[in-house]
Amino acid sequence: MKIPPARYPSPLGRMQATPMDVEATKRQGWREQHILVISDEDERLDFLERQLIRSIGERLYGQSHGHGQGQGQGQGHPTGGGHG
């Protein structure tokens, strides 16, 4: 029986990214730096919580492309207040 010669693994194999646990990263960000990353479509939220998330997001960052009629004054940028 012939045994094929051993093939060396590609050095590019080390370059491949390892899968990331997104929920663990979000949890760590909240616990360590009080940064909250959440979708307004997260099924764990009830209707009022989703509305609150949308309201906060629109106030800070402007209206999203998926909701409402247009972008408002700032083409997706906050219309007032905010950080300076």
CSV table of C-alpha atoms in Angstrom, one decimal:
chain,number,residue,atom,x,y,z
A,1,MET,CA,0.0,0.0,0.0
A,2,LYS,CA,1.3,3.4,-0.9
A,3,ILE,CA,1.1,6.2,1.6
A,4,PRO,CA,0.9,9.7,0.2
A,5,PRO,CA,3.6,12.1,1.3
A,6,ALA,CA,2.8,14.2,4.3
A,7,ARG,CA,1.5,17.7,3.4
A,8,TYR,CA,2.5,20.6,5.4
A,9,PRO,CA,-0.3,22.8,6.6
A,10,SER,CA,-0.6,26.1,4.9
A,11,PRO,CA,1.0,29.0,6.7
A,12,LEU,CA,-2.2,31.0,5.9
A,13,GLY,CA,-4.1,28.7,8.2
A,14,ARG,CA,-2.8,30.7,11.1
A,15,MET,CA,-4.2,33.9,9.6
A,16,GLN,CA,-7.8,32.8,9.7
A,17,ALA,CA,-9.9,34.5,12.3
A,18,THR,CA,-11.4,32.5,15.1
A,19,PRO,CA,-15.1,32.8,15.5
A,20,MET,CA,-16.2,35.5,17.9
A,21,ASP,CA,-18.9,35.1,20.6
A,22,VAL,CA,-20.8,38.3,19.9
A,23,GLU,CA,-23.1,38.0,23.0
A,24,ALA,CA,-20.1,37.4,25.3
A,25,THR,CA,-18.4,40.5,23.8
A,26,LYS,CA,-21.6,42.6,24.4
A,27,ARG,CA,-21.9,41.3,27.9
A,28,GLN,CA,-18.3,42.1,28.7
A,29,GLY,CA,-18.7,45.6,27.2
A,30,TRP,CA,-21.7,46.3,29.5
A,31,ARG,CA,-20.1,44.9,32.6
A,32,GLU,CA,-16.7,46.5,32.2
A,33,GLN,CA,-17.4,49.8,30.4
A,34,HIS,CA,-21.2,50.3,30.6
A,35,ILE,CA,-21.5,50.2,26.9
A,36,LEU,CA,-24.8,48.7,25.7
A,37,VAL,CA,-25.1,47.2,22.2
A,38,ILE,CA,-28.6,46.1,21.4
A,39,SER,CA,-30.8,45.9,18.3
A,40,ASP,CA,-34.3,47.4,18.4
A,41,GLU,CA,-35.4,44.1,16.9
A,42,ASP,CA,-34.0,41.9,19.8
A,43,GLU,CA,-36.7,39.3,20.6
A,44,ARG,CA,-35.8,39.4,24.3
A,45,LEU,CA,-37.3,42.9,24.5
A,46,ASP,CA,-41.0,43.7,24.8
A,47,PHE,CA,-42.8,46.3,22.7
A,48,LEU,CA,-42.1,49.3,25.0
A,49,GLU,CA,-38.5,48.4,25.4
A,50,ARG,CA,-38.0,48.3,21.7
A,51,GLN,CA,-39.7,51.7,21.3
A,52,LEU,CA,-37.4,53.1,24.0
A,53,ILE,CA,-34.3,51.7,22.2
A,54,ARG,CA,-35.5,53.3,18.9
A,55,SER,CA,-36.2,56.6,20.5
A,56,ILE,CA,-32.8,56.8,22.1
A,57,GLY,CA,-31.0,55.7,18.9
A,58,GLU,CA,-32.9,58.2,16.8
A,59,ARG,CA,-32.2,61.0,19.3
A,60,LEU,CA,-28.5,60.3,19.5
A,61,TYR,CA,-27.8,59.3,15.9
A,62,GLY,CA,-30.7,60.3,13.7
A,63,GLN,CA,-33.3,58.2,12.1
A,64,SER,CA,-32.2,54.9,10.6
A,65,HIS,CA,-32.7,54.0,7.0
A,66,GLY,CA,-35.2,51.2,7.9
A,67,HIS,CA,-37.7,53.3,9.9
A,68,GLY,CA,-39.7,56.4,9.0
A,69,GLN,CA,-40.0,58.5,5.9
A,70,GLY,CA,-36.7,60.3,5.6
A,71,GLN,CA,-33.4,61.2,7.2
A,72,GLY,CA,-34.4,64.5,8.7
A,73,GLN,CA,-32.2,67.5,8.8
A,74,GLY,CA,-28.7,66.1,9.2
A,75,GLN,CA,-28.8,63.2,6.7
A,76,GLY,CA,-28.5,60.7,9.5
A,77,HIS,CA,-26.7,62.9,12.0
A,78,PRO,CA,-28.2,64.1,15.3
A,79,THR,CA,-30.5,67.1,14.9
A,80,GLY,CA,-29.6,68.6,18.3
A,81,GLY,CA,-27.8,68.2,21.6
A,82,GLY,CA,-25.3,65.5,21.6
A,83,HIS,CA,-21.6,65.4,22.0
A,84,GLY,CA,-19.3,68.1,21.1
